[in-house]
Short mmCIF file of C-alpha atoms and ligand atoms in Angstrom, two decimals:
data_model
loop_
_atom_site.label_atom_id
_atom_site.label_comp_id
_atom_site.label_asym_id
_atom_site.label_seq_id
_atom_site.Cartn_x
_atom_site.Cartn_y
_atom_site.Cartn_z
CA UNK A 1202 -2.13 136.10 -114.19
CA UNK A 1203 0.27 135.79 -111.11
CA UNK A 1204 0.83 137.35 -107.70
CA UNK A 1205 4.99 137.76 -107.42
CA UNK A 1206 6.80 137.12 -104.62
CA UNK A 1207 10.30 138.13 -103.13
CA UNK A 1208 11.00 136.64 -99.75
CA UNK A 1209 13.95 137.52 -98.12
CA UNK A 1210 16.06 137.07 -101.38
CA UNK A 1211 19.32 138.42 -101.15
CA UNK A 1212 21.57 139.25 -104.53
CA UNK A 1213 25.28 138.82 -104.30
CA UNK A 1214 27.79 139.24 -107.67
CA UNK A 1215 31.09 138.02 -107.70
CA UNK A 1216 33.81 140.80 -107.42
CA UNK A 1217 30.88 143.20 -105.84
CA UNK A 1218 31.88 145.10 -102.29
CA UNK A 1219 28.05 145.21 -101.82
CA UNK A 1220 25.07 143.44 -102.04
CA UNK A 1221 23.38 144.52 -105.59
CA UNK A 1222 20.05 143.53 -103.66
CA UNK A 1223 19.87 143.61 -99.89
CA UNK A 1224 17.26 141.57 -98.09
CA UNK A 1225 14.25 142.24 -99.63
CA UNK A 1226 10.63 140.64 -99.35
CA UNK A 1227 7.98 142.68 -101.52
CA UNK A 1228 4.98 141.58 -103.82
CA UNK A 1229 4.19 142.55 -107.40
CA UNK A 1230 0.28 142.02 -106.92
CA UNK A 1231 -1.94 140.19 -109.42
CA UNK A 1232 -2.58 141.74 -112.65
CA UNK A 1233 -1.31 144.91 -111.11
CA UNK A 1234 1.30 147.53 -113.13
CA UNK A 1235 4.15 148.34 -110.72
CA UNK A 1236 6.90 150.15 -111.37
CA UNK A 1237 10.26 149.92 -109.89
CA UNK A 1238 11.78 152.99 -109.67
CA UNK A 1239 15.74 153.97 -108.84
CA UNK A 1240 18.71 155.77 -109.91
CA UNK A 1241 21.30 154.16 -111.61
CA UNK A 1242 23.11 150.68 -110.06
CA UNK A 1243 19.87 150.74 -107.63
CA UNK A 1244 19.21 147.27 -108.11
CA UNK A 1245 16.01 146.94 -110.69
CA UNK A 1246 17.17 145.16 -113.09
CA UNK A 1247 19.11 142.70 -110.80
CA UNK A 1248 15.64 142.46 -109.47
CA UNK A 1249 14.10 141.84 -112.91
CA UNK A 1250 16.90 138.95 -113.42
CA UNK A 1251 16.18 136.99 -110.63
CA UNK A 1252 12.37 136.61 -111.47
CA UNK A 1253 13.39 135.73 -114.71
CA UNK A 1254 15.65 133.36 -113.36
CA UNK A 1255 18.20 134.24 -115.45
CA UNK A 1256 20.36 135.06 -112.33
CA UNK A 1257 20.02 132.73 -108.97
CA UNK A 1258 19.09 134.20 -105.93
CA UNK A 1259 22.40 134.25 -103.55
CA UNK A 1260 19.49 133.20 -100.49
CA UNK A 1261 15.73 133.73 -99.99
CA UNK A 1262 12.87 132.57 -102.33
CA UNK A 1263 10.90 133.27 -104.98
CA UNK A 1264 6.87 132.40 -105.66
CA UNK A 1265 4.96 132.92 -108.51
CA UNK A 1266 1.29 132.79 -107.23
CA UNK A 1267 2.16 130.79 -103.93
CA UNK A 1268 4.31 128.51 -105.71
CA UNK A 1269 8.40 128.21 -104.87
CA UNK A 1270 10.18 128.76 -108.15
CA UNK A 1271 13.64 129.77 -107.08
CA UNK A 1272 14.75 126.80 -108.98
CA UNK A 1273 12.79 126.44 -111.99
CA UNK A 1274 14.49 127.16 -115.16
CA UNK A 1275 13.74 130.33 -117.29
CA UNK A 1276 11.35 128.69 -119.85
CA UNK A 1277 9.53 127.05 -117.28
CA UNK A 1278 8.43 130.45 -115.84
CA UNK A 1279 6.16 131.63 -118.17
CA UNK A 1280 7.25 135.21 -117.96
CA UNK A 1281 8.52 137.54 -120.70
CA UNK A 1282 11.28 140.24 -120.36
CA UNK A 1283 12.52 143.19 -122.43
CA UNK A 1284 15.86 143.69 -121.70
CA UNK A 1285 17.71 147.01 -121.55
CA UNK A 1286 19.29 146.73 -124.70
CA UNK A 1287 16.53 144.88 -126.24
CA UNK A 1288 18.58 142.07 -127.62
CA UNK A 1289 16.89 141.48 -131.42
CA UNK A 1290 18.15 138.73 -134.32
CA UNK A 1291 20.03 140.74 -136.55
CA UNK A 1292 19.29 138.49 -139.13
CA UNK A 1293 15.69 138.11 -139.21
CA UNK A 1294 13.20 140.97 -140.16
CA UNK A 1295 11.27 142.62 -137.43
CA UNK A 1296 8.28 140.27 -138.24
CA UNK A 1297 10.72 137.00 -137.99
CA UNK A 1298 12.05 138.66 -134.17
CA UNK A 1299 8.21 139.23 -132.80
CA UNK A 1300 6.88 135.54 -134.55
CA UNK A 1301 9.78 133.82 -132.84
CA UNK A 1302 8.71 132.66 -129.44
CA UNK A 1303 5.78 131.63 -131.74
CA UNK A 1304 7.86 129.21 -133.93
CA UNK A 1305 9.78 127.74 -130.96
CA UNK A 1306 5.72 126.62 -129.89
CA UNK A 1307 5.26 125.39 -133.12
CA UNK A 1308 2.96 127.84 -134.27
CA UNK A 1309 1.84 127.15 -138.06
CA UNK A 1310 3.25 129.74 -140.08
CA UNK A 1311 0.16 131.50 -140.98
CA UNK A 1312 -0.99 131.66 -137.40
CA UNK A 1313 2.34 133.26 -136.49
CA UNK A 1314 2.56 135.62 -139.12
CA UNK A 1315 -1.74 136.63 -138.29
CA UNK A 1316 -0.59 137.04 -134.03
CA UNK A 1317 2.62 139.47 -135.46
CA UNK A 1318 -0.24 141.31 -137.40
CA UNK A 1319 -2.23 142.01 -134.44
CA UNK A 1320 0.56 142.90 -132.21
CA UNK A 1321 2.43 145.15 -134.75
CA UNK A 1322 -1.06 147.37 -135.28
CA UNK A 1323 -1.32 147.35 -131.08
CA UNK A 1324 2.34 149.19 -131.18
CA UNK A 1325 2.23 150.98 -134.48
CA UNK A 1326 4.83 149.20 -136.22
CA UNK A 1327 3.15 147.35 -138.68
CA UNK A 1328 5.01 149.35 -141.99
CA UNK A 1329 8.66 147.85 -140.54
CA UNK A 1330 8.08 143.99 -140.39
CA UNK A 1331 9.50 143.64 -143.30
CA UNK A 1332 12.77 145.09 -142.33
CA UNK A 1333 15.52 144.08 -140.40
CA UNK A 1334 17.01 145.77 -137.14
CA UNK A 1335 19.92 147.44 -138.37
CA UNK A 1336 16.92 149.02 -140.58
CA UNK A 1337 15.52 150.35 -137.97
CA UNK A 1338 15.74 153.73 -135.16
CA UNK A 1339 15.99 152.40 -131.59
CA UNK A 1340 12.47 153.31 -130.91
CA UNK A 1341 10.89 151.28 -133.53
CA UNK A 1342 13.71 148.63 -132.09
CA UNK A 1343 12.13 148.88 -128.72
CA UNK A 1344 8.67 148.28 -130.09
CA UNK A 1345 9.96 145.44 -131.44
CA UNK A 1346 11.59 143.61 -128.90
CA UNK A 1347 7.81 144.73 -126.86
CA UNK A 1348 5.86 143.05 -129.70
CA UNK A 1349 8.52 139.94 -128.87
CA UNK A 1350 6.76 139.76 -125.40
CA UNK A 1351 3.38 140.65 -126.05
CA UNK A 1352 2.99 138.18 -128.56
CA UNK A 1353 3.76 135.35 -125.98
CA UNK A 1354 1.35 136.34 -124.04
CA UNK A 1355 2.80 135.56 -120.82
CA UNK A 1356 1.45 135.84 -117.35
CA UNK A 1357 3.89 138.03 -115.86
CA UNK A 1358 6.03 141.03 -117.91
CA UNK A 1359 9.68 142.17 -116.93
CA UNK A 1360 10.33 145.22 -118.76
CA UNK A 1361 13.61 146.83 -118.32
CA UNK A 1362 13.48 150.31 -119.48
CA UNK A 1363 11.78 149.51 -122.72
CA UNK A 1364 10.99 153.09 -124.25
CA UNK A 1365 14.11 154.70 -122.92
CA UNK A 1366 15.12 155.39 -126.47
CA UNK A 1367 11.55 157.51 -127.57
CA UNK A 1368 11.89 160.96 -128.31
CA UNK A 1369 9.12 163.00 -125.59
CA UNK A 1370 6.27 162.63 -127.63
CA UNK A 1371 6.06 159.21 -128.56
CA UNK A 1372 7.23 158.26 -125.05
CA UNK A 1373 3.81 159.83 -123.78
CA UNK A 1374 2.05 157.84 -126.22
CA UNK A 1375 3.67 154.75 -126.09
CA UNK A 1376 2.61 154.90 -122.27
CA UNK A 1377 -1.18 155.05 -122.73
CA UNK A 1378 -0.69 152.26 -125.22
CA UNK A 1379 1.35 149.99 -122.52
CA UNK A 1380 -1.15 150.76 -120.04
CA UNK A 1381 -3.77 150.16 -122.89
CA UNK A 1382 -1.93 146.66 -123.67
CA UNK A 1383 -2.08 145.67 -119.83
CA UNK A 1384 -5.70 146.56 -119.15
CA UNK A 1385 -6.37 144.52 -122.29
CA UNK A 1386 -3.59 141.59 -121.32
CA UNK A 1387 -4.61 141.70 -117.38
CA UNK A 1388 -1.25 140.08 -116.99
CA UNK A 1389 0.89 141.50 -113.76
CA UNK A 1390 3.20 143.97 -115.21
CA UNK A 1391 6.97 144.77 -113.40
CA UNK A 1392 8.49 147.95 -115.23
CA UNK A 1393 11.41 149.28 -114.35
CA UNK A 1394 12.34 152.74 -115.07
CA UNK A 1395 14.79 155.33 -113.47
CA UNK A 1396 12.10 158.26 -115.11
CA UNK A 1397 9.52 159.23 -112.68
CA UNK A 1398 6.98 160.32 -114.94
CA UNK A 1399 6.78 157.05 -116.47
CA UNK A 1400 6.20 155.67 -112.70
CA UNK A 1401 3.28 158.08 -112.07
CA UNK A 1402 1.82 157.93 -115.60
CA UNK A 1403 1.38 154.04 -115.86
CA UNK A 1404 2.37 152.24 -112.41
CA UNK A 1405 -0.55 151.22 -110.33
CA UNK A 1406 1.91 150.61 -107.51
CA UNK A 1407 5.38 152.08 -107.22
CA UNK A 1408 8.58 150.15 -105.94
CA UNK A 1409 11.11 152.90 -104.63
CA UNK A 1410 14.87 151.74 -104.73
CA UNK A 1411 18.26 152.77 -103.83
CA UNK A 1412 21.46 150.82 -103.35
CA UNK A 1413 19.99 147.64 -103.08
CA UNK A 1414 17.04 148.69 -101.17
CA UNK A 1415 13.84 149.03 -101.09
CA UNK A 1416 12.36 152.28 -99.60
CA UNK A 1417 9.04 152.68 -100.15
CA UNK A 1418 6.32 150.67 -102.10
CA UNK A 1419 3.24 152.62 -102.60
CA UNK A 1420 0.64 154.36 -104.73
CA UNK A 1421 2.09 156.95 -106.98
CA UNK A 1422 0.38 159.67 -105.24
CA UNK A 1423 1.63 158.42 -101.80
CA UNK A 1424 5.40 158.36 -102.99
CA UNK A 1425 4.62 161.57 -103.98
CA UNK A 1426 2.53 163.08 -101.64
CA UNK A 1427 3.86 160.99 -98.34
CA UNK A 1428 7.29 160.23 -98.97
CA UNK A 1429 8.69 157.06 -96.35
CA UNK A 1430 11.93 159.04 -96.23
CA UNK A 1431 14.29 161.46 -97.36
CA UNK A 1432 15.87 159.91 -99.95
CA UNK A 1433 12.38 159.01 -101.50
CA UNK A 1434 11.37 162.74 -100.95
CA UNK A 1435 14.51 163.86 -102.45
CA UNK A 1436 14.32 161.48 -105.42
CA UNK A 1437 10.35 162.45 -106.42
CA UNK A 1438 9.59 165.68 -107.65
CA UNK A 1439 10.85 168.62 -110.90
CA UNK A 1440 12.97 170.35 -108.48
CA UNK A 1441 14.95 169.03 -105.86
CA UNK A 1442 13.07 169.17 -102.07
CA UNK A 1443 14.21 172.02 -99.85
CA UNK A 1444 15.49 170.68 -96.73
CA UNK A 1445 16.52 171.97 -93.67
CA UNK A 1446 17.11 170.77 -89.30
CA UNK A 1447 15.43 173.29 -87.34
CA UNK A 1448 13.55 172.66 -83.70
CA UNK A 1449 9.74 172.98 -84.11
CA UNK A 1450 7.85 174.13 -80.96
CA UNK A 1451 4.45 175.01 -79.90
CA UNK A 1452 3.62 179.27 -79.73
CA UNK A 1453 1.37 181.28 -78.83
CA UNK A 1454 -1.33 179.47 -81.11
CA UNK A 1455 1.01 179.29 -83.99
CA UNK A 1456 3.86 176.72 -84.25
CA UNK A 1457 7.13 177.94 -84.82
CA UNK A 1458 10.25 176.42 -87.08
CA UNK A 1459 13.67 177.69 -85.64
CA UNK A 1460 16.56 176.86 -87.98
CA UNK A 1461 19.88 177.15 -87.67
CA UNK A 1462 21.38 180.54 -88.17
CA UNK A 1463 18.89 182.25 -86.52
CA UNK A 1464 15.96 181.64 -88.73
CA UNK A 1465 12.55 181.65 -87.17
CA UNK A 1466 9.63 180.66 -89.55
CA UNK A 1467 5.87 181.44 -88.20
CA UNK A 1468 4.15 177.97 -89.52
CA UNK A 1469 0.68 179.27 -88.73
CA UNK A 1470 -2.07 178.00 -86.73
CA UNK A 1471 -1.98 174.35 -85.79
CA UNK A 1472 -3.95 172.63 -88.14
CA UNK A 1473 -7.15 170.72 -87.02
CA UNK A 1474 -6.46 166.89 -86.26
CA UNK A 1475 -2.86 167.53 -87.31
CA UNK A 1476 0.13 166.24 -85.12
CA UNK A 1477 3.40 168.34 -85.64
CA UNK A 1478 6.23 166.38 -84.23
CA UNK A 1479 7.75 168.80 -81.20
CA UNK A 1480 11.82 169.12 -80.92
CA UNK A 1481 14.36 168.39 -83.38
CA UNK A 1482 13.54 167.49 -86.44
CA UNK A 1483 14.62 167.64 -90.22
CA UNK A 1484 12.04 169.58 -92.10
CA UNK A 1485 11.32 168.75 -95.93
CA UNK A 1486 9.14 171.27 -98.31
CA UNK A 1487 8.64 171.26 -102.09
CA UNK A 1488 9.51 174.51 -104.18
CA UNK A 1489 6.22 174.13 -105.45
CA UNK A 1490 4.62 174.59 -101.75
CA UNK A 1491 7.10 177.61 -100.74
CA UNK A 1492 4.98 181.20 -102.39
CA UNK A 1493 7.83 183.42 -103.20
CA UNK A 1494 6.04 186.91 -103.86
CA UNK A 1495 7.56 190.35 -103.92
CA UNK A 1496 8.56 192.01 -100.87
CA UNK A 1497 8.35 195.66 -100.68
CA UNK A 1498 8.88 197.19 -97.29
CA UNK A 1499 7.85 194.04 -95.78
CA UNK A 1500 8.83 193.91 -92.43
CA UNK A 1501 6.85 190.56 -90.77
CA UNK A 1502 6.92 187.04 -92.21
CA UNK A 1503 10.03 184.95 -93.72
CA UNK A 1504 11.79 188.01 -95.93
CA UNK A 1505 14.94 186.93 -97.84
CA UNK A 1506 17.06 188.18 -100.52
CA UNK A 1507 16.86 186.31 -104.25
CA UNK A 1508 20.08 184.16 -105.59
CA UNK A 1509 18.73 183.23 -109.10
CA UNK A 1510 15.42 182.89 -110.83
CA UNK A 1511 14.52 179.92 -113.14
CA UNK A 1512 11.35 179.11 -115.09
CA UNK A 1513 9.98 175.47 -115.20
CA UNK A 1514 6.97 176.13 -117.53
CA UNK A 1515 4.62 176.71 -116.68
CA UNK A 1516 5.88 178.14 -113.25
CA UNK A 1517 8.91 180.55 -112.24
CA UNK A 1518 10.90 180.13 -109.16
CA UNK A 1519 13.52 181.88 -107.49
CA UNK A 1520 16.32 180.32 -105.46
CA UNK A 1521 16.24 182.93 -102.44
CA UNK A 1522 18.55 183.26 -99.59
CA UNK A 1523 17.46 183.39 -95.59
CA UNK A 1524 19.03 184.16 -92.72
CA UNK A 1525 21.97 181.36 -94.32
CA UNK A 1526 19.30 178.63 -95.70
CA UNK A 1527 19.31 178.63 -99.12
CA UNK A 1528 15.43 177.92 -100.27
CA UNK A 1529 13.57 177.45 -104.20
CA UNK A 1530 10.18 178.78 -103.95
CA UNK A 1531 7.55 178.89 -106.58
CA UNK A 1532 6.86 182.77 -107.48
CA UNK A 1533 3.30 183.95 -107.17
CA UNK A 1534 1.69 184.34 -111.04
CA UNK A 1535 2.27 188.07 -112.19
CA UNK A 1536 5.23 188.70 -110.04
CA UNK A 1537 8.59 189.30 -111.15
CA UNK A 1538 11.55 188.75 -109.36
CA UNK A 1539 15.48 189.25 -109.82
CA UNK A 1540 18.80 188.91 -108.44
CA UNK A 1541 19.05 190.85 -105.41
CA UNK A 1542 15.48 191.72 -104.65
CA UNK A 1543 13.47 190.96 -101.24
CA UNK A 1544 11.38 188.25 -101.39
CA UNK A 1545 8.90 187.28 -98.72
CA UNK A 1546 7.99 183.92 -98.42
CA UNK A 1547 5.19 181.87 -97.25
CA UNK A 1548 5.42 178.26 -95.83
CA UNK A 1549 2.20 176.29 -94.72
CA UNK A 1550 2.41 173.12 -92.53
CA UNK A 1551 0.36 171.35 -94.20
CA UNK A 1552 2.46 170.77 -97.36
CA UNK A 1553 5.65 170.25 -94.95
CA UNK A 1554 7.33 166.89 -94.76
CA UNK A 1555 8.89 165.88 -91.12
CA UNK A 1556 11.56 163.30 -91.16
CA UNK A 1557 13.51 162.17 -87.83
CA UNK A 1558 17.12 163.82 -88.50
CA UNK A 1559 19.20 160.83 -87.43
CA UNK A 1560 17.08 157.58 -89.43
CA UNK A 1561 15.88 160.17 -91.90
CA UNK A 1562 12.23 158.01 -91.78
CA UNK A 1563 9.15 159.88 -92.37
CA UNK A 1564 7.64 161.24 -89.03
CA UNK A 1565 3.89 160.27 -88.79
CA UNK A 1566 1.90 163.78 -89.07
CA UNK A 1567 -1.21 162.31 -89.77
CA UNK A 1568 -4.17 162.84 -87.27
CA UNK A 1569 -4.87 160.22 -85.33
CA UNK A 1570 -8.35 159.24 -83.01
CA UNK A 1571 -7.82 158.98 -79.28
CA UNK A 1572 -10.93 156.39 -78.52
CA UNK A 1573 -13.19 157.79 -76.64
N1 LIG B 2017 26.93 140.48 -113.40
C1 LIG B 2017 27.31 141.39 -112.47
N2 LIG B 2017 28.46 141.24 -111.79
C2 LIG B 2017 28.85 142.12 -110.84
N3 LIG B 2017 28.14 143.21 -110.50
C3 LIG B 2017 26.97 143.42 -111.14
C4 LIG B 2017 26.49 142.53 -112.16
N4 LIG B 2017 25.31 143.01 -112.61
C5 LIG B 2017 25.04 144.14 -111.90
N5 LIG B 2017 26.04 144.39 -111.03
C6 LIG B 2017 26.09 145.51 -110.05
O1 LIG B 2017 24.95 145.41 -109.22
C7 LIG B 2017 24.40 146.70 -108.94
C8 LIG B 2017 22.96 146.77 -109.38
O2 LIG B 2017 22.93 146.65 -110.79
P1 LIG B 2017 21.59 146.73 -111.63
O3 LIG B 2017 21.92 146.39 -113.04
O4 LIG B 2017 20.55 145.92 -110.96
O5 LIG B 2017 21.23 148.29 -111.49
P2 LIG B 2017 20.04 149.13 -112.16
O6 LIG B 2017 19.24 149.70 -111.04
O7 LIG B 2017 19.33 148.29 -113.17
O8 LIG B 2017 20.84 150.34 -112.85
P3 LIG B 2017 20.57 151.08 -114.30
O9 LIG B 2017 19.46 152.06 -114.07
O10 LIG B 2017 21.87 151.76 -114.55
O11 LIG B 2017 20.25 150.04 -115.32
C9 LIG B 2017 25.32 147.69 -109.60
O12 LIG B 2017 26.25 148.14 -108.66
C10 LIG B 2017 26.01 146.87 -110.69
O13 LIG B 2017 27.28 147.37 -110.99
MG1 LIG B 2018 19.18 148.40 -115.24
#
């Protein structure tokens, strides 16, 4: 087991105009399973290198459980990766590929061969040992090149995208079975994944990146729930976050949300113990926390006119227009909308996400106790 340790460590490539990591100190607790989590170029597996040690650090340093190892070799780490492309021996047969860390030891054959056993019935893939990768789909590659780690038993895991290549069903599986593996291993696992369901189904912690940054590192539920940003708000979630600058002021006992184009949303009561940031600010709210239902004849509340409808099982939404701001709401079970009909919709404050609309940081709406 190992607590892992970026301090300041800074990731430069030749022929790069940017950084591929900027400054970035963050731990990957003990015996924890944190995911990393970024679109494309975002920097996780340049991460994932450089606690390998297969790539050197351009400055900063890197601890394994308080100790420096920014210059200790690979092998000397005692951490396993599975690469991207899951690099196998095309030569050997898939029992050969998982026994071979084994035989570099100088495992005795039958010792091996019993560890491969073990670790082939953990993944499922005990009926293709005996054949060789070309022999076999991606996903059973994938397992593979997993049983190649596992059977090391190392004290820290890099996986890079390992299951990218399972069809839906076995991707659901195969993540109760990592997450069975890592309860059983207690080893500190680092996953990285672009696929946010993967990130909420197995990561203990989440690691939120984007061009060589880290945005947020948190629980699932908080990444979810209390995004550090926009881009982390915009990132999480099926549909994409409504967003929208507006000025948000105190009523007559309700607070009020002007836009811009003369939209005026009623927010509602303020909320016991809850702090709505005053003036300018840039206002984020899921589709899923927007009611659309139908409106007929409605006159008060936030009435709009519908663009397109769209059904995410289990839900429908409609993308509605108002007053200029173009809003997805989640439609009310047993209503049914189409183009061109009046919508009203409802908007609570509580599900509302307030971000400052110049540094795009969360705004801190959570109550907080004056001492007495
Ligand atoms: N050896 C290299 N030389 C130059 N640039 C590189 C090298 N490896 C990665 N990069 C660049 O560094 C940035 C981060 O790359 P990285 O592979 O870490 O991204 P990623 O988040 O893993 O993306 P993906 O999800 O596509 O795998 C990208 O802009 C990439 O083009
Ligand atoms: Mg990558």
């Amino acid at each position: 087991m190992a607590e892992v340790r970026l301090d300041g460590v800074v990731k430069r490539y030749r022929g790069l105009a940017h950084d591929a990591l900027q400054e970035t100190s963050v731990t990957f607790k003990d015996g924890l399973f944190t995911c990393i989590l970024g679109p494309s170029g975002s920097g996780k597996t340049t991460i994932l290198k450089l606690l390998a040690g297969i790539e050197e650090v351009t400055s900063g340093r890197i601890q394994f459980d308080g100790v420096d190892v920014t210059n200790v070799t690979p092998e000397r780490r005692d951490v396993a990766m599975v690469f991207q492309s899951y690099a196998l021996y095309p030569n050997m047969t898939a029992r050969d590929n998982i026994a071979f860390p084994l035989q570099l030891r100088g495992l005795p054959r039958a010792e091996r061969y019993r560890r491969v056993d073990d670790v082939a019935a953990m993944l499922g893939i005990g009926p293709t040992l005996d054949r060789q990768p070309r022999q076999l789909s991606g996903g059973e590659r994938q397992r593979v090149a997993l049983g190649r780690a596992i059977v090391r038993e190392p004290k820290v895991f890099l996986l890079d995208e390992p299951i990218s290549n399972l069809d839906a069903n076995l991707r659901m599986t195969t993540r109760e079975e990592l997450k069975r593996i890592h309860a059983e291993l207690k080893a500190t696992f680092i996953y990285v994944t672009h696929d946010q369901d993967d990130a909420s189904a197995m990561g203990d912690e989440v690691v939120v990146m984007a061009a060589g940054r880290i945005h947020q590192a948190d629980k699932p539920s908080d990444v979810y729930h209390r995004p550090a940003d926009r881009f982390v708000a915009s990132f999480l979630g099926r549909l994409p976050m409504n967003f929208l600058t507006g000025t948000v002021s105190d009523g007559d006992g309700s607070m009020l949300l002007h836009g811009e184009g003369g939209l005026a949303i009623d927010l509602g009561p303020r909320a016991n113990g809850f702090r709505t940031p005053e003036g300018q600010v840039l206002i984020g709210i899921r589709p899923e926390s927007v009611l659309a239902t139908r409106a007929v004849g409605a006159t008060t509340g936030v009435v709009g006119k519908v663009t397109l409808t769209e059904v995410v099982p289990p839900d429908s939404y409609v993308t509605a227009s108002v007053d200029g701001w173009s809003v997805r709401a989640r439609v009310v079970e047993g209503d049914e909308l189409q183009p061109g009909d009046s919508v009203r919709l409802r908007f609570s404050l509580r599900t509302m996400h307030f971000f400052d609309p110049s540094s795009e940081q969360r705004l801190e709406t959570a109550s907080v106790e004056e001492p007495s």
